[in-house]
GROMACS .gro file of C-alpha atoms in nm:
model
  203
    1MET     CA    1  -6.183  20.528   2.895
    2THR     CA    2  -6.409  20.437   3.161
    3MET     CA    3  -6.655  20.113   3.144
    4MET     CA    4  -6.961  20.339   3.155
    5TYR     CA    5  -6.849  20.538   2.847
    6ASP     CA    6  -6.799  20.192   2.677
    7LEU     CA    7  -7.133  20.057   2.749
    8ALA     CA    8  -7.277  20.367   2.627
    9ARG     CA    9  -7.094  20.342   2.292
   10GLU     CA   10  -7.186  19.966   2.273
   11GLN     CA   11  -7.571  20.087   2.355
   12LYS     CA   12  -7.562  19.805   2.661
   13TYR     CA   13  -7.804  20.020   2.832
   14ASN     CA   14  -7.935  19.799   3.102
   15PHE     CA   15  -7.572  19.716   3.207
   16LEU     CA   16  -7.508  20.120   3.196
   17ILE     CA   17  -7.772  20.167   3.425
   18GLU     CA   18  -7.632  19.926   3.690
   19ARG     CA   19  -7.304  20.078   3.628
   20CYS     CA   20  -7.436  20.414   3.741
   21LYS     CA   21  -7.529  20.283   4.044
   22LEU     CA   22  -7.234  20.124   4.136
   23HIS     CA   23  -6.965  20.352   4.002
   24PRO     CA   24  -7.126  20.707   3.940
   25GLU     CA   25  -6.798  20.883   3.933
   26GLU     CA   26  -6.740  20.755   3.598
   27ALA     CA   27  -6.978  20.990   3.489
   28LYS     CA   28  -6.727  21.257   3.517
   29TYR     CA   29  -6.497  21.113   3.215
   30VAL     CA   30  -6.437  21.344   2.955
   31GLU     CA   31  -6.292  21.243   2.615
   32ASP     CA   32  -6.034  21.418   2.442
   33ASN     CA   33  -6.273  21.599   2.220
   34GLY     CA   34  -6.460  21.729   2.547
   35SER     CA   35  -6.735  21.464   2.521
   36THR     CA   36  -6.893  21.310   2.821
   37THR     CA   37  -7.108  21.004   2.846
   38LEU     CA   38  -7.408  21.212   2.854
   39HIS     CA   39  -7.298  21.360   2.524
   40TRP     CA   40  -7.269  21.014   2.360
   41LEU     CA   41  -7.606  20.906   2.478
   42VAL     CA   42  -7.805  21.193   2.353
   43TYR     CA   43  -7.612  21.193   2.004
   44ASP     CA   44  -7.683  20.787   1.981
   45ASN     CA   45  -8.053  20.881   2.087
   46ALA     CA   46  -8.018  20.652   2.390
   47PRO     CA   47  -8.345  20.559   2.591
   48PHE     CA   48  -8.440  20.818   2.829
   49GLU     CA   49  -8.383  20.565   3.148
   50ALA     CA   50  -8.011  20.549   3.059
   51VAL     CA   51  -8.022  20.916   2.988
   52ARG     CA   52  -8.169  20.985   3.345
   53ALA     CA   53  -7.909  20.733   3.505
   54VAL     CA   54  -7.622  20.884   3.377
   55TYR     CA   55  -7.756  21.259   3.433
   56HIS     CA   56  -7.793  21.168   3.796
   57ALA     CA   57  -7.475  20.984   3.823
   58TYR     CA   58  -7.320  21.323   3.760
   59PRO     CA   59  -7.545  21.638   3.696
   60GLU     CA   60  -7.267  21.844   3.636
   61ALA     CA   61  -7.220  21.657   3.291
   62ILE     CA   62  -7.516  21.909   3.161
   63LYS     CA   63  -7.275  22.214   3.156
   64ALA     CA   64  -6.997  22.045   2.973
   65THR     CA   65  -6.904  22.147   2.623
   66ASN     CA   66  -6.744  21.960   2.334
   67ARG     CA   67  -6.504  22.071   2.088
   68HIS     CA   68  -6.783  22.220   1.897
   69GLY     CA   69  -6.887  22.420   2.184
   70ASN     CA   70  -7.213  22.210   2.239
   71ASN     CA   71  -7.328  22.072   2.574
   72PRO     CA   72  -7.537  21.756   2.585
   73LEU     CA   73  -7.888  21.970   2.565
   74ASP     CA   74  -7.734  22.121   2.247
   75VAL     CA   75  -7.705  21.779   2.086
   76ALA     CA   76  -8.003  21.639   2.223
   77ILE     CA   77  -8.212  21.891   2.051
   78GLN     CA   78  -8.055  21.784   1.728
   79CYS     CA   79  -8.071  21.382   1.819
   80SER     CA   80  -8.262  21.290   2.077
   81SER     CA   81  -8.642  21.253   2.176
   82LYS     CA   82  -8.850  21.517   2.302
   83GLU     CA   83  -8.880  21.342   2.637
   84VAL     CA   84  -8.497  21.347   2.681
   85VAL     CA   85  -8.487  21.736   2.556
   86ASP     CA   86  -8.789  21.828   2.795
   87PHE     CA   87  -8.567  21.659   3.082
   88LEU     CA   88  -8.240  21.820   2.988
   89ARG     CA   89  -8.406  22.162   2.960
   90ASN     CA   90  -8.582  22.122   3.310
   91PRO     CA   91  -8.363  21.869   3.501
   92PRO     CA   92  -8.461  21.798   3.850
   93LYS     CA   93  -8.220  21.875   4.145
   94ASP     CA   94  -7.951  21.666   4.267
   95PRO     CA   95  -8.149  21.518   4.556
   96LYS     CA   96  -7.814  21.554   4.769
   97LYS     CA   97  -7.789  21.872   4.717
   98ALA     CA   98  -8.182  21.927   4.745
   99TYR     CA   99  -8.145  21.766   5.099
  100ILE     CA  100  -7.854  21.996   5.172
  101GLN     CA  101  -8.104  22.260   5.073
  102LEU     CA  102  -8.367  22.167   5.274
  103GLU     CA  103  -8.163  22.084   5.573
  104ASN     CA  104  -8.036  22.466   5.549
  105GLU     CA  105  -8.370  22.569   5.557
  106VAL     CA  106  -8.482  22.393   5.844
  107GLN     CA  107  -8.203  22.510   6.048
  108ASP     CA  108  -8.270  22.873   5.953
  109LEU     CA  109  -8.607  22.829   6.076
  110ARG     CA  110  -8.494  22.674   6.391
  111LEU     CA  111  -8.252  22.957   6.459
  112GLN     CA  112  -8.549  23.199   6.367
  113ASN     CA  113  -8.802  23.008   6.623
  114ILE     CA  114  -8.505  23.058   6.880
  115GLU     CA  115  -8.472  23.394   6.845
  116LEU     CA  116  -8.823  23.459   6.851
  117PHE     CA  117  -8.864  23.272   7.179
  118ASP     CA  118  -8.586  23.474   7.319
  119ARG     CA  119  -8.782  23.785   7.229
  120LEU     CA  120  -9.101  23.637   7.353
  121SER     CA  121  -8.928  23.562   7.705
  122LYS     CA  122  -8.799  23.916   7.720
  123LEU     CA  123  -9.130  24.071   7.651
  124GLU     CA  124  -9.320  23.854   7.907
  125LYS     CA  125  -9.042  23.948   8.136
  126LYS     CA  126  -9.125  24.324   8.096
  127MET     CA  127  -9.480  24.265   8.108
  128PHE     CA  128  -9.455  24.091   8.447
  129GLU     CA  129  -9.239  24.372   8.574
  130GLN     CA  130  -9.512  24.643   8.431
  131GLN     CA  131  -9.785  24.425   8.630
  132GLU     CA  132  -9.580  24.438   8.944
  133CYS     CA  133  -9.569  24.816   8.919
  134ILE     CA  134  -9.899  24.858   8.843
  135ASP     CA  135 -10.002  24.630   9.160
  136LEU     CA  136  -9.787  24.825   9.385
  137LEU     CA  137  -9.944  25.157   9.271
  138THR     CA  138 -10.260  25.006   9.323
  139ILE     CA  139 -10.192  24.894   9.665
  140ASP     CA  140 -10.041  25.245   9.766
  141SER     CA  141 -10.359  25.375   9.614
  142LEU     CA  142 -10.590  25.174   9.832
  143ARG     CA  143 -10.372  25.234  10.145
  144GLN     CA  144 -10.399  25.644  10.073
  145GLN     CA  145 -10.798  25.592  10.073
  146GLU     CA  146 -10.776  25.384  10.381
  147ASP     CA  147 -10.561  25.668  10.551
  148ASN     CA  148 -10.832  25.912  10.420
  149THR     CA  149 -11.121  25.753  10.558
  150GLN     CA  150 -10.977  25.681  10.873
  151ASP     CA  151 -10.865  26.075  10.901
  152HIS     CA  152 -11.247  26.140  10.829
  153PHE     CA  153 -11.369  25.905  11.094
  154GLY     CA  154 -11.106  26.024  11.352
  155ASN     CA  155 -10.796  25.869  11.469
  156GLY     CA  156 -10.941  25.594  11.678
  157ALA     CA  157 -11.052  25.401  11.359
  158LYS     CA  158 -10.783  25.155  11.305
  159ASP     CA  159 -10.962  24.945  11.058
  160ASP     CA  160 -11.288  24.881  10.845
  161GLU     CA  161 -11.463  24.735  11.131
  162GLU     CA  162 -11.394  25.017  11.373
  163ILE     CA  163 -11.510  25.239  11.083
  164ASN     CA  164 -11.806  25.042  11.019
  165GLN     CA  165 -11.895  25.058  11.404
  166MET     CA  166 -11.842  25.407  11.420
  167MET     CA  167 -12.090  25.471  11.130
  168LEU     CA  168 -12.346  25.250  11.346
  169ASP     CA  169 -12.339  25.446  11.647
  170GLU     CA  170 -12.364  25.760  11.469
  171GLN     CA  171 -12.700  25.635  11.298
  172GLU     CA  172 -12.785  25.531  11.631
  173ARG     CA  173 -12.737  25.845  11.772
  174MET     CA  174 -12.921  26.039  11.505
  175LYS     CA  175 -13.208  25.813  11.562
  176ASN     CA  176 -13.240  25.851  11.947
  177LEU     CA  177 -13.210  26.241  11.887
  178LYS     CA  178 -13.520  26.216  11.642
  179LEU     CA  179 -13.705  26.014  11.924
  180GLY     CA  180 -13.607  26.234  12.177
  181ALA     CA  181 -13.745  26.526  11.954
  182ASN     CA  182 -14.069  26.346  11.919
  183ASP     CA  183 -14.120  26.240  12.284
  184ALA     CA  184 -14.063  26.619  12.361
  185TYR     CA  185 -14.302  26.716  12.094
  186MET     CA  186 -14.588  26.481  12.176
  187SER     CA  187 -14.566  26.611  12.555
  188ARG     CA  188 -14.631  26.950  12.451
  189HIS     CA  189 -14.943  26.833  12.191
  190PRO     CA  190 -15.092  26.542  12.336
  191SER     CA  191 -15.391  26.570  12.070
  192ILE     CA  192 -15.166  26.440  11.793
  193HIS     CA  193 -15.148  26.074  11.765
  194LYS     CA  194 -14.804  25.947  11.815
  195ASP     CA  195 -14.801  25.697  11.516
  196GLU     CA  196 -14.897  25.993  11.257
  197TYR     CA  197 -14.599  26.191  11.393
  198GLU     CA  198 -14.348  25.922  11.404
  199CYS     CA  199 -14.477  25.848  11.039
  200GLU     CA  200 -14.423  26.210  10.925
  201GLN     CA  201 -14.086  26.261  11.086
  202PHE     CA  202 -13.920  25.933  10.945
  203GLN     CA  203 -14.059  25.961  10.586
   0.00000   0.00000   0.00000
């Protein structure tokens, strides 16, 4: 028999609570009849604080059955307060187990985050490769357009400046042809005012 069990039988609850803090392993003690310290406390209608302290010292005691097949909750329903019964019906999780569960969940989320980051990196790499392909196709298309333009304006046109110059020369040549035609016409028809003729030709 443990000191914790003796304190429970002697109803020294304040000392019992302190004992739970210093020696929680004593809450595992089981009598020959199958009863635990938790069984005795609920049978004796002990204060809620004492029941809670012993429960937290060894939560698995809630599953222990005595020789009559009763666990602490079964006994509490017959002998303890409603507060104790409600507590044992819906006991809080063991803080250590709750912490471990949360730690595992955090680790799972971290692994998922690493996996998502890896997938994101691969997708970004593919996007970059696709963009490079698009850029190359665009450059080839522009070069093809430039080659077609050069073929249209002659082999002597090597770049945009030469092409623009050839276009300006062509415009100047057409203008000179029109002016030459104007002078020839005016020489044959001196009665027509020159300004009126040029206005008609260049409208």
